[in-house]
Amino acid sequence: MDKVLVVGGAGYIGSHCCKALAASGREVVVFDNLSTGHEDLCLWAPLVKGDVCDKAAVSQLFEDHQFSAVFHFAAKSLVGESAAKPAFYWNTNVSGTMNLLDAMVHHSVPNIIFSSTAAVYGEPDRPLIDETQTLAPINTYGRTKVACEQMIRSYAEAHQLGYVCPRYFNAAGADADLETGEDHSPETHVIPILLEAARGIRGKFSIFGDDYATSDGTAVRDYIHVTDLANAHVAALDHLVLGGESVAVNLGTSQGASVKELIEVARTTTGKTIPTEVAPRRAGDPAQLVADATKAQTLFNWKPTNSTLEQIIDDAWRWHLKRF
Ligand code: UFG
C-alpha cells in the first residue's frame, strides 16, 4: 500500500487531508511538532513527533519509512507575526522545506504536494485571480511561500520530482462528521471569531474596514470548505501519479463573499444576534481576493461540493460547539 507522509498532519488543513488520504486507501504517517497542531486530531495515522527544522529527525523519519509521496503543511502562517519574526518564518518555512526535499531526493520519494497560499499574489490587479497573476507578495509570510515554490521547482528540475503547489484562498469550515476542525490559539480567522462572538466568548465582532471599494464596503474573500481543499489535495496526488504535469494551482471556489455577508449567514445559522462594530482596516488586507480556480478543476477533475457559505458556517458552528 502507498505510504504518504503528512508533515503538519496534526493541524487544521493537514488533519482533514489525512482523513481524505485514508479514505482514498493510502497509509498515512504524520510528522508534526505539535506547536500549533493537536495530537487528538491525528485520528487517521500514527504521529511521529518532530520538527521539520531538525534535519536529523527528518532523515531518521525517511530511514524508518519508504514514502511514496509527501504532503507538506508544516509552516508558520500568521502575516502579522511574520513581519515581527522574519528569521523564524524563513527558517521554519524555507529551511524546513529544504530538509524535506533533501530527504526526498536521498530516498527517491517521487512526489510532493506543497501547501501554498494566495498571499503569493500580494495585492492583485484583477478581480478574479488566475495563476498568470504576477507573484508579488507584500509580507514575509507570502515571500517565504514564493521562495519555497521556487525551491521546489529547482529540485524538481534537477531530480525529477513531481510537485503540486496548491495556493489556498480562505480555508474554512470543518469536517462534517466533526472528527476534526479548526483550533488555533490565538485565533485570527474571521469565521471562528464570528462564532466566538455568537457564543459570547468574545464581545463585539470587529469589521475590519467598511470603506473598501466593494459592493458593501467590506473586504471580499473566497471561502473554500476545508473538506473540498482536502479532496483537491488527494486529486492532485492522483494527477501526479498518473504522470500529470507539475503545477501551482489556485484552490478556491471562484465566488467572493464580503465580511457583512458572512455576518448575516452566521446570524441565521447560529440563531444568535452577534453584536458588531466597525473597526479600522487591518494592515496588509487587500479589498478582494477571489480565485479563478479553473486550472485545478480542469487538471484534477475536481470541484468544490461543500463550499456554500451556509454549509461552511454550519459545519464550523457544530464543530465549535463540540470542541470549545
Ligand atoms: N476580518 C474581520 N474581522 C476579524 C477578522 C477578520 O473583519 O475579526 C476580515 C479580514 O479583515 C479579512 C477577512 O475577514 O478581510 C478574512 O480574514 P482572515 O484573517 O480570516 O483571512 P485572510 O484573508 O486575512 O487570510 C487567509 C489566510 C492567509 C492566506 C490568505 C489568502 O489566513 O494565510 O487567506 O487569501 F494568506
XYZ file of C-alpha atoms and ligand atoms in Angstrom:
360
model
C 0.000 0.000 0.000
C 1.186 3.549 -0.740
C 2.526 5.255 2.350
C 2.134 9.037 2.419
C 3.960 11.359 4.814
C 1.849 14.287 6.024
C 4.093 16.903 7.583
C 1.914 19.117 9.753
C -0.833 16.493 9.755
C -1.996 17.441 13.257
C -3.048 20.886 12.063
C -6.223 22.260 10.533
C -5.820 21.553 6.818
C -3.341 18.709 7.410
C -5.711 16.681 9.588
C -8.542 16.973 7.045
C -6.103 15.797 4.367
C -5.147 12.785 6.491
C -8.808 11.819 6.617
C -9.172 12.203 2.834
C -5.951 10.262 2.155
C -7.032 7.407 4.425
C -10.421 7.339 2.668
C -8.556 7.006 -0.647
C -6.921 3.795 0.636
C -3.477 5.191 1.478
C -1.474 4.514 4.606
C -0.553 7.791 6.294
C 2.199 8.834 8.719
C 2.020 12.244 10.425
C 5.133 14.234 11.355
C 4.310 17.272 13.481
C 5.971 19.183 16.313
C 2.543 19.997 17.824
C 3.451 23.688 18.078
C 0.053 24.531 16.620
C -1.319 21.069 15.848
C -3.250 18.765 18.164
C -2.434 15.153 18.943
C -6.135 14.318 19.393
C -6.792 15.333 15.779
C -4.368 12.651 14.490
C -7.074 10.046 14.029
C -6.005 8.533 10.726
C -2.280 7.972 11.173
C 0.434 7.334 13.719
C 2.077 10.548 14.907
C 5.843 10.935 14.833
C 6.538 13.973 16.970
C 9.341 16.041 15.489
C 10.347 19.311 13.940
C 10.821 19.845 10.234
C 13.807 22.075 11.030
C 15.546 19.163 12.776
C 17.447 17.676 9.848
C 18.481 14.572 11.801
C 14.886 13.836 12.819
C 13.715 14.269 9.229
C 16.472 11.922 7.965
C 15.542 9.331 10.560
C 11.881 9.506 9.537
C 12.790 8.736 5.930
C 15.106 5.896 7.093
C 12.204 4.385 9.047
C 9.583 4.551 6.264
C 9.567 4.290 2.495
C 7.140 7.006 1.414
C 5.529 7.305 -1.998
C 4.640 10.979 -1.512
C 5.000 13.897 0.897
C 2.269 16.402 1.801
C 3.862 19.427 3.441
C 1.652 21.652 5.613
C 4.046 22.471 8.456
C 4.629 26.207 8.250
C 4.166 29.394 10.188
C 1.307 31.304 8.597
C 0.398 34.468 10.512
C 1.038 37.563 8.435
C 1.480 39.926 11.401
C 3.830 37.570 13.239
C 5.849 37.108 10.052
C 6.585 40.840 9.983
C 7.864 40.770 13.564
C 9.838 37.493 13.338
C 11.343 37.153 9.851
C 14.141 34.760 10.855
C 11.640 32.402 12.488
C 9.494 32.414 9.324
C 12.363 31.966 6.868
C 13.871 29.200 8.955
C 10.693 27.232 9.606
C 9.111 27.652 6.195
C 12.108 27.632 3.883
C 14.782 25.603 5.720
C 12.102 23.138 6.814
C 11.009 22.625 3.216
C 14.626 22.206 2.131
C 15.199 19.497 4.737
C 12.214 17.605 3.385
C 13.289 17.993 -0.244
C 16.804 16.759 0.578
C 15.394 13.690 2.316
C 13.004 13.054 -0.603
C 15.865 13.173 -3.091
C 18.065 10.956 -0.913
C 15.307 8.346 -0.581
C 13.862 8.669 -4.095
C 10.406 9.824 -2.989
C 8.809 10.954 -6.261
C 6.025 13.428 -5.416
C 5.330 16.392 -3.139
C 2.137 18.376 -2.515
C 3.194 21.691 -1.011
C 0.812 23.938 0.879
C 1.000 27.417 -0.660
C -1.215 30.459 -0.401
C -2.971 33.271 -2.230
C -0.622 35.527 -0.254
C 1.957 34.865 -3.021
C -0.006 37.311 -5.216
C 0.095 40.293 -2.835
C -2.382 42.972 -3.986
C -3.692 41.536 -7.250
C -4.662 43.876 -10.077
C -7.741 41.920 -11.221
C -10.962 40.776 -9.554
C -10.523 37.071 -10.371
C -7.003 35.786 -9.852
C -5.644 33.066 -12.081
C -2.163 31.586 -11.943
C -0.757 34.026 -14.521
C -1.122 36.840 -11.968
C 2.372 38.090 -11.067
C 3.814 36.771 -7.814
C 4.278 39.916 -5.729
C 3.916 39.069 -2.039
C 3.591 42.045 0.281
C 4.545 40.322 3.526
C 7.194 37.963 4.888
C 4.794 35.030 5.085
C 3.958 35.314 1.374
C 7.628 35.799 0.455
C 8.642 32.582 2.232
C 5.964 30.678 0.313
C 7.151 32.085 -3.031
C 10.710 31.069 -2.088
C 9.543 27.530 -1.252
C 7.655 27.206 -4.536
C 10.765 28.297 -6.434
C 12.990 25.940 -4.451
C 10.644 23.054 -5.205
C 10.801 23.924 -8.906
C 14.635 23.834 -8.798
C 14.696 20.470 -7.047
C 12.059 19.129 -9.442
C 14.142 20.136 -12.476
C 17.339 18.633 -11.097
C 15.917 15.471 -9.538
C 12.732 14.685 -11.492
C 10.386 15.332 -8.572
C 6.703 15.778 -9.282
C 5.002 18.602 -7.414
C 1.733 20.420 -6.962
C 1.676 23.719 -5.047
C -1.966 24.422 -4.171
C -2.398 28.118 -3.385
C -5.185 28.357 -0.849
C -7.655 31.132 -0.698
C -9.646 31.158 2.586
C -9.851 27.686 4.099
C -12.932 27.473 6.313
C -15.481 25.092 7.827
C -14.877 21.736 9.488
C -15.210 18.032 8.839
C -18.969 17.318 8.553
C -18.549 14.303 10.904
C -16.887 16.661 13.424
C -13.854 14.407 13.761
C -11.562 17.374 13.164
C -11.826 21.119 12.646
C -10.198 24.476 13.257
C -8.471 25.054 16.616
C -5.988 27.922 16.551
C -4.582 29.783 19.504
C -4.638 32.711 19.154
C -7.493 32.663 16.638
C -7.249 35.320 13.931
C -9.583 33.919 11.245
C -12.871 35.581 10.585
C -15.335 32.683 10.841
C -14.188 31.213 14.180
C -14.035 34.746 15.587
C -17.618 35.378 14.453
C -18.681 32.141 16.144
C -16.901 33.125 19.355
C -18.850 36.384 19.291
C -22.065 34.414 18.685
C -21.390 32.350 21.803
C -20.458 35.340 23.905
C -16.867 34.083 24.330
C -15.737 37.410 22.919
C -17.523 40.737 22.834
C -18.432 42.538 19.658
C -17.202 41.249 16.324
C -14.983 43.895 14.707
C -15.471 44.506 10.990
C -12.002 45.483 9.797
C -12.902 48.324 7.442
C -16.208 49.223 5.758
C -14.807 51.658 3.199
C -13.294 49.253 0.681
C -14.235 49.562 -2.980
C -16.537 46.532 -2.807
C -20.321 46.253 -3.117
C -20.982 46.763 0.625
C -17.645 48.326 1.606
C -16.299 45.287 3.463
C -13.465 43.048 2.246
C -14.265 40.166 -0.076
C -12.631 36.734 0.142
C -13.067 33.317 -1.454
C -14.058 30.885 1.319
C -13.495 27.231 0.482
C -14.601 24.353 2.695
C -11.602 22.551 4.170
C -13.021 19.190 3.049
C -13.060 20.452 -0.546
C -9.446 21.549 -0.086
C -8.518 18.132 1.282
C -10.206 16.349 -1.623
C -8.324 18.594 -4.053
C -5.034 17.504 -2.461
C -5.830 13.828 -2.992
C -6.887 14.588 -6.571
C -3.578 16.446 -7.040
C -1.635 13.382 -5.929
C -3.678 11.150 -8.252
C -2.846 13.585 -11.053
C 0.902 13.275 -10.373
C 0.773 9.505 -10.003
C -0.860 9.297 -13.439
C 2.058 11.297 -14.875
C 0.361 14.708 -14.838
C 2.440 17.881 -15.082
C 3.855 19.622 -12.042
C 1.953 22.831 -11.343
C 0.992 25.591 -8.942
C -2.787 25.957 -8.797
C -5.313 28.161 -7.079
C -7.731 26.392 -4.759
C -10.861 28.418 -4.282
C -14.477 28.499 -5.378
C -14.295 31.482 -7.763
C -17.050 33.107 -5.612
C -16.404 36.036 -3.317
C -18.172 36.811 -0.032
C -17.925 40.013 1.967
C -17.480 40.246 5.730
C -21.040 41.595 6.009
C -22.386 38.588 4.086
C -20.567 36.254 6.486
C -22.116 38.036 9.451
C -25.632 37.583 8.044
C -25.136 33.854 7.345
C -23.576 33.375 10.795
C -26.565 35.093 12.439
C -29.028 32.876 10.569
C -27.067 29.657 11.169
C -26.434 30.197 14.860
C -29.727 31.929 15.650
C -27.696 34.497 17.625
C -27.678 38.257 17.253
C -23.845 38.690 17.042
C -23.034 42.272 18.031
C -20.688 44.009 15.604
C -18.726 47.242 15.366
C -16.771 48.848 12.562
C -13.042 48.977 13.289
C -10.132 50.344 11.230
C -8.798 48.300 8.317
C -6.261 45.635 9.272
C -2.786 46.387 7.873
C -1.996 44.439 4.724
C -5.580 43.356 3.929
C -6.415 43.663 0.217
C -10.001 44.645 -0.706
C -10.711 41.487 -2.645
C -9.049 38.088 -3.155
C -11.056 35.668 -5.276
C -9.625 32.717 -7.188
C -10.109 31.741 -10.752
C -9.869 28.035 -9.897
C -10.445 26.740 -13.431
C -6.966 25.251 -13.720
C -7.305 22.983 -10.673
C -10.816 21.968 -11.685
C -9.695 21.018 -15.181
C -6.392 19.341 -14.343
C -7.602 17.373 -11.323
C -11.181 16.738 -12.410
C -12.176 18.225 -9.067
C -14.687 20.779 -7.948
C -15.806 22.141 -4.596
C -19.044 20.496 -3.439
C -19.270 21.644 0.189
C -18.410 25.311 -0.111
C -21.665 27.246 0.190
C -21.341 29.824 2.974
C -24.260 28.091 4.702
C -22.533 24.713 4.811
C -19.153 26.177 5.756
C -20.618 28.108 8.679
C -22.960 25.309 9.760
C -20.089 22.782 9.924
C -17.833 25.321 11.653
C -20.580 26.116 14.188
C -21.286 22.465 15.019
C -17.537 21.867 15.416
C -17.223 24.940 17.592
C -19.992 23.781 19.915
C -18.386 20.339 20.191
C -14.792 21.475 20.682
C -14.950 24.610 22.819
N -11.834 40.098 9.433
C -12.658 40.957 10.135
N -12.714 40.815 11.494
C -11.994 39.878 12.171
C -11.160 39.004 11.434
C -11.100 39.148 10.059
O -13.325 41.814 9.571
O -12.089 39.815 13.408
C -11.772 40.222 7.962
C -10.362 40.493 7.457
O -10.047 41.836 7.524
C -10.452 39.929 6.045
C -11.445 38.765 6.163
O -12.145 38.992 7.389
O -10.973 40.882 5.186
C -10.774 37.420 6.234
O -9.762 37.448 7.247
P -8.975 36.156 7.730
O -7.993 36.600 8.768
O -9.952 35.085 8.116
O -8.234 35.638 6.411
P -7.205 36.385 5.427
O -7.948 36.629 4.146
O -6.583 37.557 6.062
O -6.052 35.306 5.266
C -6.270 33.967 4.839
C -5.208 33.080 5.447
C -3.846 33.506 4.956
C -3.824 33.477 3.447
C -4.963 34.285 2.882
C -5.002 34.108 1.401
O -5.270 33.168 6.859
O -2.872 32.609 5.442
O -6.206 33.868 3.434
O -6.205 34.572 0.885
F -2.674 34.002 3.009
